[in-house]
Amino acid sequence: MDWNVTVGELLRDYREGWTLPGRAYTEPALYEHDVSTFWRKDWIFVAHLCELRQPGDFVAVEVAGDSLLVVRQDGATVAALHNVCPHRGSIVTEQRAGHCRRFVCPYHQWTFDLKGRLRAAPGLDARHDRADLGLRRAHVRELAGLIFVSTAENPTDFGPVAATVGPMLQPQGLAGARIAHSEEYVVEANWKVLWENHAECLHCVSNHPEYVKANFDRFGPNTTPPHVNARIAAIAEANRLRWGGTALEIEQVTTGFPSFPDREEGRWYGCERTALVEGWATESVDGRLVAPYMGEYSSYDVGTLRVRVLPNLWLHGNCDYAVTTALFPDGPTRTRARVTWLVAAAAQEGADYDRERLVAIWKATSEQDWLVCRRQQAGLSSSAYRPGPLSEESEYNVIRFLSWYVKRLGG
Ligand code: FES
Ligand SMILES: [Fe+2]
């Protein structure tokens, strides 16, 4: 399949303000183009720093067909190594996570240290230089406890996301947190379907009964009743008196989502702190706290922090827990979504928190989202599908996401 022809057709048929032509969500050749344009160029969130406490701790992740080992080498450094043996290409480990002093390829026992250097190579002819035969490295950045990798040769500058998101995320204390629970979902939908869904709350009232009790997102910025705006203003004002000028200040005081991604400068990351509904100390089913305070939080009048980094991460940070959702595409019509709940490292399950209560709202909300995404994908694959109109008032971030996508695709 000639990529350029397919991309060319897509660019020709795309109309801003409408969903994409169907093949953007189904066509294997276009999926390959997505992989090379986004997933092998951009920064991909792969792990939490708190998963890698000791030298030798590692996690293995699959990013659009590339298996990567994210490993702590010593006290300070985390590296990303391609999980591909330089001998004959075997995967070096099939473990999802673990601890080791060296990686030994199961095929012919080539052995690599934590930096990926070849340390033993049975059968290797003396004429080959071992220094050239280590595990290939990918780029790594840490951001307030989140680890990102890029397999690009020259990745995009990570500086702006670190400068924007870092200070706001720092108080969440993710680096010193603990994973309380995680779920890996296989969603039968193209990765863009999941982003489109995440970019709007028009579907919230009918699909997220738990979420809408805690959040104001269901209101569009121009159609919010004045009394709701007044309530948000009052919550923000009370917060400002205590936390004004700090990272805990509620700055997002309008309803709806802030515009994202940024059209003018092409910003692919964003974060804001916004109000929770009165009586909701955290995003939970009943509004009550579900875990001890984490990070620098010492009270619940801090609203909730949202972070998103294209193409694969969104995070909600509450005073007592944080939840991350990481997307990993697995073919044109399938995405793996890993949802991870974090609490303060000292919090003990059973004594300090109940796991069911902790995960309830985001487990429900995530699964409700995957259901609507799966249904949408089924329709997108139909011969009857035609691009549909997006609302300027309530789906403006879907419009932005798609125009960002098409712009990138067009180079
Ligand atoms: S393929 Fe790994 S040692 Fe041969
Ligand atoms: Fe949703």
Short mmCIF file of C-alpha atoms and ligand atoms in Angstrom, two decimals:
data_model
loop_
_atom_site.label_atom_id
_atom_site.label_comp_id
_atom_site.label_asym_id
_atom_site.label_seq_id
_atom_site.Cartn_x
_atom_site.Cartn_y
_atom_site.Cartn_z
CA MET A 1 0.00 0.00 0.00
CA ASP A 2 1.33 3.42 -0.92
CA TRP A 3 1.11 5.51 2.23
CA ASN A 4 1.16 8.81 0.45
CA VAL A 5 -1.82 7.95 -1.69
CA THR A 6 -3.81 6.91 1.35
CA VAL A 7 -2.76 9.93 3.41
CA GLY A 8 -3.39 12.14 0.40
CA GLU A 9 -6.92 10.80 0.12
CA LEU A 10 -7.49 11.36 3.80
CA LEU A 11 -6.25 14.94 3.63
CA ARG A 12 -8.44 15.54 0.60
CA ASP A 13 -11.57 14.14 2.22
CA TYR A 14 -11.12 15.70 5.67
CA ARG A 15 -13.26 18.69 6.56
CA GLU A 16 -12.55 20.63 9.73
CA GLY A 17 -15.43 20.38 12.16
CA TRP A 18 -16.30 16.86 11.02
CA THR A 19 -15.09 13.43 12.08
CA LEU A 20 -12.45 11.78 9.93
CA PRO A 21 -13.09 9.63 6.88
CA GLY A 22 -13.64 6.02 7.95
CA ARG A 23 -10.34 4.64 6.73
CA ALA A 24 -8.49 6.86 9.22
CA TYR A 25 -9.86 4.52 11.88
CA THR A 26 -9.61 1.21 10.06
CA GLU A 27 -6.98 1.14 7.33
CA PRO A 28 -3.80 -0.83 8.19
CA ALA A 29 -1.63 1.36 5.96
CA LEU A 30 -2.85 4.51 7.68
CA TYR A 31 -2.27 2.89 11.04
CA GLU A 32 1.35 2.30 10.02
CA HIS A 33 1.52 5.94 9.10
CA ASP A 34 0.18 6.89 12.55
CA VAL A 35 2.85 4.69 14.11
CA SER A 36 5.68 6.39 12.24
CA THR A 37 4.22 9.91 12.52
CA PHE A 38 3.25 9.88 16.19
CA TRP A 39 4.17 6.77 18.12
CA ARG A 40 7.77 6.54 16.96
CA LYS A 41 8.35 10.28 17.04
CA ASP A 42 6.64 11.56 20.14
CA TRP A 43 7.19 11.21 23.87
CA ILE A 44 5.24 8.24 25.17
CA PHE A 45 4.37 7.81 28.83
CA VAL A 46 5.47 4.29 29.78
CA ALA A 47 5.84 3.89 33.54
CA HIS A 48 5.74 5.45 36.95
CA LEU A 49 9.06 6.20 38.59
CA CYS A 50 7.77 4.53 41.76
CA GLU A 51 7.66 1.21 39.88
CA LEU A 52 11.46 1.38 39.65
CA ARG A 53 12.70 1.86 43.18
CA GLN A 54 15.85 -0.30 43.18
CA PRO A 55 18.65 -0.62 40.65
CA GLY A 56 17.65 -3.56 38.46
CA ASP A 57 13.89 -2.95 38.73
CA PHE A 58 12.40 -2.90 35.26
CA VAL A 59 9.12 -2.79 33.41
CA ALA A 60 8.56 -3.92 29.84
CA VAL A 61 6.16 -1.98 27.64
CA GLU A 62 4.91 -2.45 24.13
CA VAL A 63 4.71 0.81 22.20
CA ALA A 64 3.15 0.34 18.76
CA GLY A 65 5.12 -2.81 17.99
CA ASP A 66 8.31 -1.81 19.81
CA SER A 67 9.03 -3.69 23.01
CA LEU A 68 10.98 -1.53 25.47
CA LEU A 69 12.61 -2.20 28.82
CA VAL A 70 12.53 0.69 31.23
CA VAL A 71 15.11 -0.04 33.89
CA ARG A 72 16.64 1.70 36.88
CA GLN A 73 20.39 1.46 36.52
CA ASP A 74 21.47 3.05 39.75
CA GLY A 75 20.16 5.55 42.27
CA ALA A 76 19.53 8.30 39.77
CA THR A 77 19.29 6.98 36.26
CA VAL A 78 16.48 5.31 34.41
CA ALA A 79 17.22 3.97 30.94
CA ALA A 80 15.04 2.68 28.14
CA LEU A 81 16.42 -0.23 26.14
CA HIS A 82 14.91 -1.94 23.17
CA ASN A 83 13.95 -5.45 24.21
CA VAL A 84 15.45 -6.88 21.04
CA CYS A 85 18.54 -9.04 21.01
CA PRO A 86 21.27 -7.78 18.66
CA HIS A 87 22.19 -11.39 17.86
CA ARG A 88 19.20 -12.68 15.92
CA GLY A 89 16.43 -10.45 17.08
CA SER A 90 14.77 -12.43 19.82
CA ILE A 91 12.82 -10.61 22.50
CA VAL A 92 15.16 -10.64 25.50
CA THR A 93 12.52 -10.90 28.21
CA GLU A 94 8.81 -11.63 28.17
CA GLN A 95 8.43 -10.60 31.79
CA ARG A 96 6.10 -7.64 32.20
CA ALA A 97 8.06 -6.33 35.19
CA GLY A 98 10.75 -7.63 37.45
CA HIS A 99 14.14 -7.20 39.03
CA CYS A 100 17.45 -8.42 37.66
CA ARG A 101 21.16 -7.67 37.59
CA ARG A 102 21.49 -8.49 33.90
CA PHE A 103 19.28 -9.44 31.00
CA VAL A 104 19.95 -12.83 29.43
CA CYS A 105 18.49 -13.56 26.01
CA PRO A 106 16.70 -16.92 26.25
CA TYR A 107 17.74 -17.99 22.75
CA HIS A 108 21.57 -18.26 22.89
CA GLN A 109 22.27 -16.62 26.25
CA TRP A 110 23.77 -13.36 25.15
CA THR A 111 23.92 -11.33 28.34
CA PHE A 112 23.50 -7.59 28.84
CA ASP A 113 24.09 -5.40 31.87
CA LEU A 114 21.56 -2.82 33.09
CA LYS A 115 23.02 -0.27 30.70
CA GLY A 116 22.37 -2.66 27.82
CA ARG A 117 26.09 -3.39 27.24
CA LEU A 118 26.92 -6.85 25.94
CA ARG A 119 28.70 -8.77 28.71
CA ALA A 120 28.68 -12.35 27.42
CA ALA A 121 28.06 -13.70 23.93
CA PRO A 122 28.46 -17.43 23.47
CA GLY A 123 29.51 -18.19 19.93
CA LEU A 124 30.33 -14.63 18.92
CA ASP A 125 33.30 -14.50 16.55
CA ALA A 126 36.27 -12.56 17.89
CA ARG A 127 36.29 -10.22 14.89
CA HIS A 128 33.09 -8.51 16.12
CA ASP A 129 33.30 -5.59 18.48
CA ARG A 130 31.09 -6.19 21.51
CA ALA A 131 30.75 -2.48 22.05
CA ASP A 132 28.58 -2.32 18.93
CA LEU A 133 26.33 -5.14 20.03
CA GLY A 134 24.48 -3.82 23.05
CA LEU A 135 20.74 -3.36 23.40
CA ARG A 136 19.67 -0.27 21.50
CA ARG A 137 18.69 2.65 23.65
CA ALA A 138 15.70 4.96 23.46
CA HIS A 139 15.46 8.46 24.92
CA VAL A 140 14.05 8.83 28.43
CA ARG A 141 12.70 11.77 30.41
CA GLU A 142 11.24 11.89 33.87
CA LEU A 143 8.51 14.36 34.74
CA ALA A 144 7.48 14.62 38.40
CA GLY A 145 7.35 10.84 38.74
CA LEU A 146 6.18 10.01 35.20
CA ILE A 147 8.59 8.33 32.79
CA PHE A 148 8.39 9.07 29.10
CA VAL A 149 10.37 7.47 26.28
CA SER A 150 10.89 8.35 22.67
CA THR A 151 12.23 5.94 20.08
CA ALA A 152 12.89 8.78 17.64
CA GLU A 153 16.46 9.54 16.72
CA ASN A 154 15.94 13.22 17.44
CA PRO A 155 12.88 13.55 19.66
CA THR A 156 10.83 16.69 20.10
CA ASP A 157 12.05 19.07 22.78
CA PHE A 158 10.77 17.86 26.15
CA GLY A 159 11.63 21.18 27.81
CA PRO A 160 8.27 22.90 27.31
CA VAL A 161 6.22 20.05 28.78
CA ALA A 162 8.59 19.82 31.74
CA ALA A 163 8.35 23.57 32.31
CA THR A 164 4.55 23.70 32.03
CA VAL A 165 3.38 20.47 33.61
CA GLY A 166 6.26 19.79 36.01
CA PRO A 167 5.58 22.50 38.62
CA MET A 168 1.86 21.75 38.69
CA LEU A 169 2.34 18.01 38.99
CA GLN A 170 5.12 18.13 41.58
CA PRO A 171 2.82 18.52 44.63
CA GLN A 172 1.01 15.34 43.67
CA GLY A 173 4.04 13.42 44.96
CA LEU A 174 3.99 10.73 42.30
CA ALA A 175 7.69 10.00 42.61
CA GLY A 176 7.15 8.96 46.22
CA ALA A 177 3.81 7.27 45.65
CA ARG A 178 2.79 3.65 45.38
CA ILE A 179 0.68 1.88 42.82
CA ALA A 180 -2.46 0.70 44.58
CA HIS A 181 -4.15 -0.86 41.59
CA SER A 182 -3.94 -1.09 37.83
CA GLU A 183 -6.11 -2.42 35.06
CA GLU A 184 -5.14 -3.14 31.50
CA TYR A 185 -8.02 -2.97 29.08
CA VAL A 186 -8.07 -4.08 25.48
CA VAL A 187 -10.38 -1.66 23.72
CA GLU A 188 -11.53 -2.64 20.25
CA ALA A 189 -11.14 0.85 18.82
CA ASN A 190 -8.55 2.97 17.04
CA TRP A 191 -6.44 5.09 19.41
CA LYS A 192 -7.92 8.30 17.97
CA VAL A 193 -11.40 7.18 18.99
CA LEU A 194 -10.23 7.07 22.61
CA TRP A 195 -8.75 10.56 22.37
CA GLU A 196 -11.84 11.97 20.73
CA ASN A 197 -13.90 10.51 23.53
CA HIS A 198 -11.58 11.97 26.14
CA ALA A 199 -11.79 15.40 24.49
CA GLU A 200 -15.47 16.02 25.15
CA CYS A 201 -18.01 15.70 27.92
CA LEU A 202 -21.10 15.84 25.75
CA HIS A 203 -21.39 12.13 26.44
CA CYS A 204 -20.95 12.49 30.20
CA VAL A 205 -24.51 12.95 31.44
CA SER A 206 -25.80 9.88 29.64
CA ASN A 207 -22.74 7.68 30.17
CA HIS A 208 -20.94 8.74 33.37
CA PRO A 209 -23.45 8.98 36.24
CA GLU A 210 -20.67 8.81 38.85
CA TYR A 211 -18.27 11.23 37.19
CA VAL A 212 -20.80 14.01 36.61
CA LYS A 213 -21.66 14.14 40.30
CA ALA A 214 -18.08 15.12 41.12
CA ASN A 215 -17.22 17.36 38.16
CA PHE A 216 -18.59 20.38 36.32
CA ASP A 217 -17.30 19.29 32.90
CA ARG A 218 -20.66 18.48 31.42
CA PHE A 219 -21.42 22.19 31.04
CA GLY A 220 -20.24 23.86 27.84
CA PRO A 221 -18.33 27.13 28.29
CA ASN A 222 -21.02 29.27 26.65
CA THR A 223 -24.11 27.48 27.83
CA THR A 224 -23.40 27.15 31.53
CA PRO A 225 -26.25 28.49 33.67
CA PRO A 226 -25.11 31.62 35.58
CA HIS A 227 -25.79 29.97 38.94
CA VAL A 228 -23.31 27.19 38.08
CA ASN A 229 -20.65 29.75 37.14
CA ALA A 230 -21.32 31.49 40.45
CA ARG A 231 -20.83 28.25 42.35
CA ILE A 232 -17.52 27.57 40.61
CA ALA A 233 -16.38 31.13 41.28
CA ALA A 234 -17.17 30.72 44.98
CA ILE A 235 -15.26 27.43 45.21
CA ALA A 236 -12.28 28.95 43.41
CA GLU A 237 -12.34 32.06 45.59
CA ALA A 238 -12.28 30.02 48.79
CA ASN A 239 -9.38 28.04 47.37
CA ARG A 240 -7.54 31.21 46.29
CA LEU A 241 -7.64 32.71 49.76
CA ARG A 242 -5.62 29.76 51.01
CA TRP A 243 -3.64 28.59 48.01
CA GLY A 244 -3.46 31.62 45.72
CA GLY A 245 -0.12 31.90 43.95
CA THR A 246 0.81 28.28 44.62
CA ALA A 247 0.48 25.18 42.47
CA LEU A 248 -2.64 24.30 44.46
CA GLU A 249 -4.59 27.31 43.24
CA ILE A 250 -7.67 26.51 41.15
CA GLU A 251 -6.96 28.45 37.99
CA GLN A 252 -9.46 26.90 35.62
CA VAL A 253 -12.65 28.68 36.68
CA THR A 254 -14.71 28.36 33.53
CA THR A 255 -16.71 25.28 32.68
CA GLY A 256 -15.86 22.99 29.81
CA PHE A 257 -12.35 21.80 29.05
CA PRO A 258 -9.59 24.28 28.27
CA SER A 259 -8.89 24.38 24.54
CA PHE A 260 -6.56 21.54 23.60
CA PRO A 261 -4.41 20.83 21.71
CA ASP A 262 -3.19 24.31 21.06
CA ARG A 263 -3.86 25.25 17.46
CA GLU A 264 -1.50 28.18 17.14
CA GLU A 265 1.65 26.69 18.63
CA GLY A 266 0.78 23.03 18.29
CA ARG A 267 1.14 22.38 22.03
CA TRP A 268 0.60 18.66 22.65
CA TYR A 269 0.45 18.84 26.47
CA GLY A 270 -1.73 20.67 28.93
CA CYS A 271 -2.66 20.81 32.57
CA GLU A 272 -4.99 22.73 34.83
CA ARG A 273 -6.42 22.63 38.31
CA THR A 274 -10.15 22.95 38.40
CA ALA A 275 -13.00 22.83 40.90
CA LEU A 276 -14.81 19.76 42.11
CA VAL A 277 -18.50 20.01 42.96
CA GLU A 278 -19.29 21.26 46.49
CA GLY A 279 -19.19 18.37 48.94
CA TRP A 280 -16.74 16.41 46.80
CA ALA A 281 -13.35 16.23 48.51
CA THR A 282 -12.06 13.99 45.75
CA GLU A 283 -13.27 12.20 42.67
CA SER A 284 -15.08 9.40 44.43
CA VAL A 285 -18.54 7.90 44.21
CA ASP A 286 -19.82 9.61 47.35
CA GLY A 287 -17.48 12.60 47.48
CA ARG A 288 -15.64 11.42 50.58
CA LEU A 289 -11.88 10.85 50.60
CA VAL A 290 -10.82 7.36 49.58
CA ALA A 291 -7.19 7.41 50.81
CA PRO A 292 -4.85 9.48 53.02
CA TYR A 293 -3.54 12.75 51.60
CA MET A 294 -0.73 12.23 49.14
CA GLY A 295 2.25 14.36 48.13
CA GLU A 296 2.13 17.90 49.45
CA TYR A 297 -1.62 17.92 50.00
CA SER A 298 -2.87 18.60 53.49
CA SER A 299 -6.50 19.50 52.78
CA TYR A 300 -9.18 18.80 50.23
CA ASP A 301 -9.97 22.34 49.09
CA VAL A 302 -7.65 21.96 46.11
CA GLY A 303 -10.08 20.82 43.42
CA THR A 304 -8.62 18.37 40.98
CA LEU A 305 -5.60 18.46 38.69
CA ARG A 306 -5.81 17.30 35.08
CA VAL A 307 -2.84 16.58 32.86
CA ARG A 308 -2.83 15.39 29.27
CA VAL A 309 0.08 14.62 27.00
CA LEU A 310 -0.53 13.56 23.42
CA PRO A 311 -0.58 10.93 22.13
CA ASN A 312 -0.95 8.61 25.09
CA LEU A 313 -1.50 10.02 28.59
CA TRP A 314 -4.11 11.65 30.74
CA LEU A 315 -4.01 12.00 34.49
CA HIS A 316 -6.39 13.12 37.20
CA GLY A 317 -4.75 14.15 40.46
CA ASN A 318 -6.86 14.42 43.58
CA CYS A 319 -5.70 15.25 47.09
CA ASP A 320 -5.78 11.57 48.11
CA TYR A 321 -5.02 9.65 44.93
CA ALA A 322 -4.03 10.02 41.30
CA VAL A 323 -5.10 7.99 38.31
CA THR A 324 -3.26 7.76 35.01
CA THR A 325 -4.55 6.39 31.73
CA ALA A 326 -1.95 5.37 29.18
CA LEU A 327 -2.87 4.32 25.65
CA PHE A 328 -0.88 1.86 23.58
CA PRO A 329 -2.12 1.24 20.05
CA ASP A 330 -2.29 -2.36 18.97
CA GLY A 331 -3.37 -2.26 15.34
CA PRO A 332 -5.82 -0.04 13.51
CA THR A 333 -8.87 -1.13 15.50
CA ARG A 334 -7.42 -1.99 18.90
CA THR A 335 -5.89 0.00 21.76
CA ARG A 336 -4.61 -1.21 25.08
CA ALA A 337 -5.46 1.22 27.87
CA ARG A 338 -3.58 0.90 31.12
CA VAL A 339 -5.28 2.63 34.05
CA THR A 340 -3.21 3.01 37.20
CA TRP A 341 -4.24 4.28 40.64
CA LEU A 342 -1.57 5.76 42.95
CA VAL A 343 -1.69 6.60 46.63
CA ALA A 344 0.84 7.87 49.17
CA ALA A 345 3.60 5.30 49.60
CA ALA A 346 2.82 4.90 53.31
CA ALA A 347 -0.88 4.19 52.77
CA GLN A 348 -1.76 0.61 53.71
CA GLU A 349 -4.52 -1.21 51.94
CA GLY A 350 -7.22 -2.28 54.37
CA ALA A 351 -6.01 0.03 57.15
CA ASP A 352 -5.81 3.38 55.28
CA TYR A 353 -7.88 2.75 52.21
CA ASP A 354 -10.26 0.30 50.69
CA ARG A 355 -9.24 -0.69 47.18
CA GLU A 356 -12.81 -1.02 45.89
CA ARG A 357 -13.71 2.48 47.06
CA LEU A 358 -10.45 3.89 45.72
CA VAL A 359 -10.93 2.59 42.19
CA ALA A 360 -14.72 2.76 41.92
CA ILE A 361 -15.28 6.04 40.10
CA TRP A 362 -12.46 5.75 37.57
CA LYS A 363 -13.01 2.07 36.97
CA ALA A 364 -16.66 2.80 36.19
CA THR A 365 -15.84 5.89 34.11
CA SER A 366 -13.08 4.15 32.15
CA GLU A 367 -15.20 1.12 31.38
CA GLN A 368 -18.12 3.33 30.36
CA ASP A 369 -15.76 5.11 27.97
CA TRP A 370 -14.39 1.90 26.47
CA LEU A 371 -17.91 0.72 25.82
CA VAL A 372 -18.88 3.82 23.84
CA CYS A 373 -15.54 3.71 21.99
CA ARG A 374 -16.10 0.09 20.98
CA ARG A 375 -19.57 0.90 19.70
CA GLN A 376 -18.27 3.89 17.75
CA GLN A 377 -15.51 1.82 16.17
CA ALA A 378 -18.04 -0.77 15.05
CA GLY A 379 -19.94 1.94 13.21
CA LEU A 380 -16.79 3.53 11.78
CA SER A 381 -15.95 0.21 10.14
CA SER A 382 -19.33 0.06 8.39
CA SER A 383 -19.76 0.85 4.69
CA ALA A 384 -22.58 3.18 5.73
CA TYR A 385 -20.35 5.45 7.83
CA ARG A 386 -19.82 9.04 6.66
CA PRO A 387 -17.99 11.78 8.60
CA GLY A 388 -20.34 13.41 11.09
CA PRO A 389 -20.61 17.01 12.35
CA LEU A 390 -18.91 18.10 15.57
CA SER A 391 -20.37 20.70 17.92
CA GLU A 392 -18.45 23.97 18.34
CA GLU A 393 -19.94 24.35 21.80
CA SER A 394 -19.32 20.93 23.25
CA GLU A 395 -16.91 19.08 20.95
CA TYR A 396 -14.44 21.88 20.23
CA ASN A 397 -11.54 19.82 21.56
CA VAL A 398 -12.43 16.94 19.26
CA ILE A 399 -12.25 19.45 16.41
CA ARG A 400 -8.87 20.63 17.69
CA PHE A 401 -7.56 17.12 18.18
CA LEU A 402 -8.51 16.10 14.66
CA SER A 403 -7.06 19.20 13.06
CA TRP A 404 -3.85 18.68 15.07
CA TYR A 405 -3.80 15.08 13.85
CA VAL A 406 -4.41 15.94 10.21
CA LYS A 407 -1.85 18.72 10.29
CA ARG A 408 0.79 16.35 11.64
CA LEU A 409 -0.20 13.69 9.16
CA GLY A 410 0.19 16.13 6.31
CA GLY A 411 3.68 16.93 7.56
S1 FES B 1 18.93 -14.18 19.56
FE1 FES B 1 19.53 -13.53 21.51
S2 FES B 1 21.25 -14.72 21.94
FE2 FES B 1 20.69 -15.36 19.96
FE FE B 2 -15.99 9.70 29.02
#
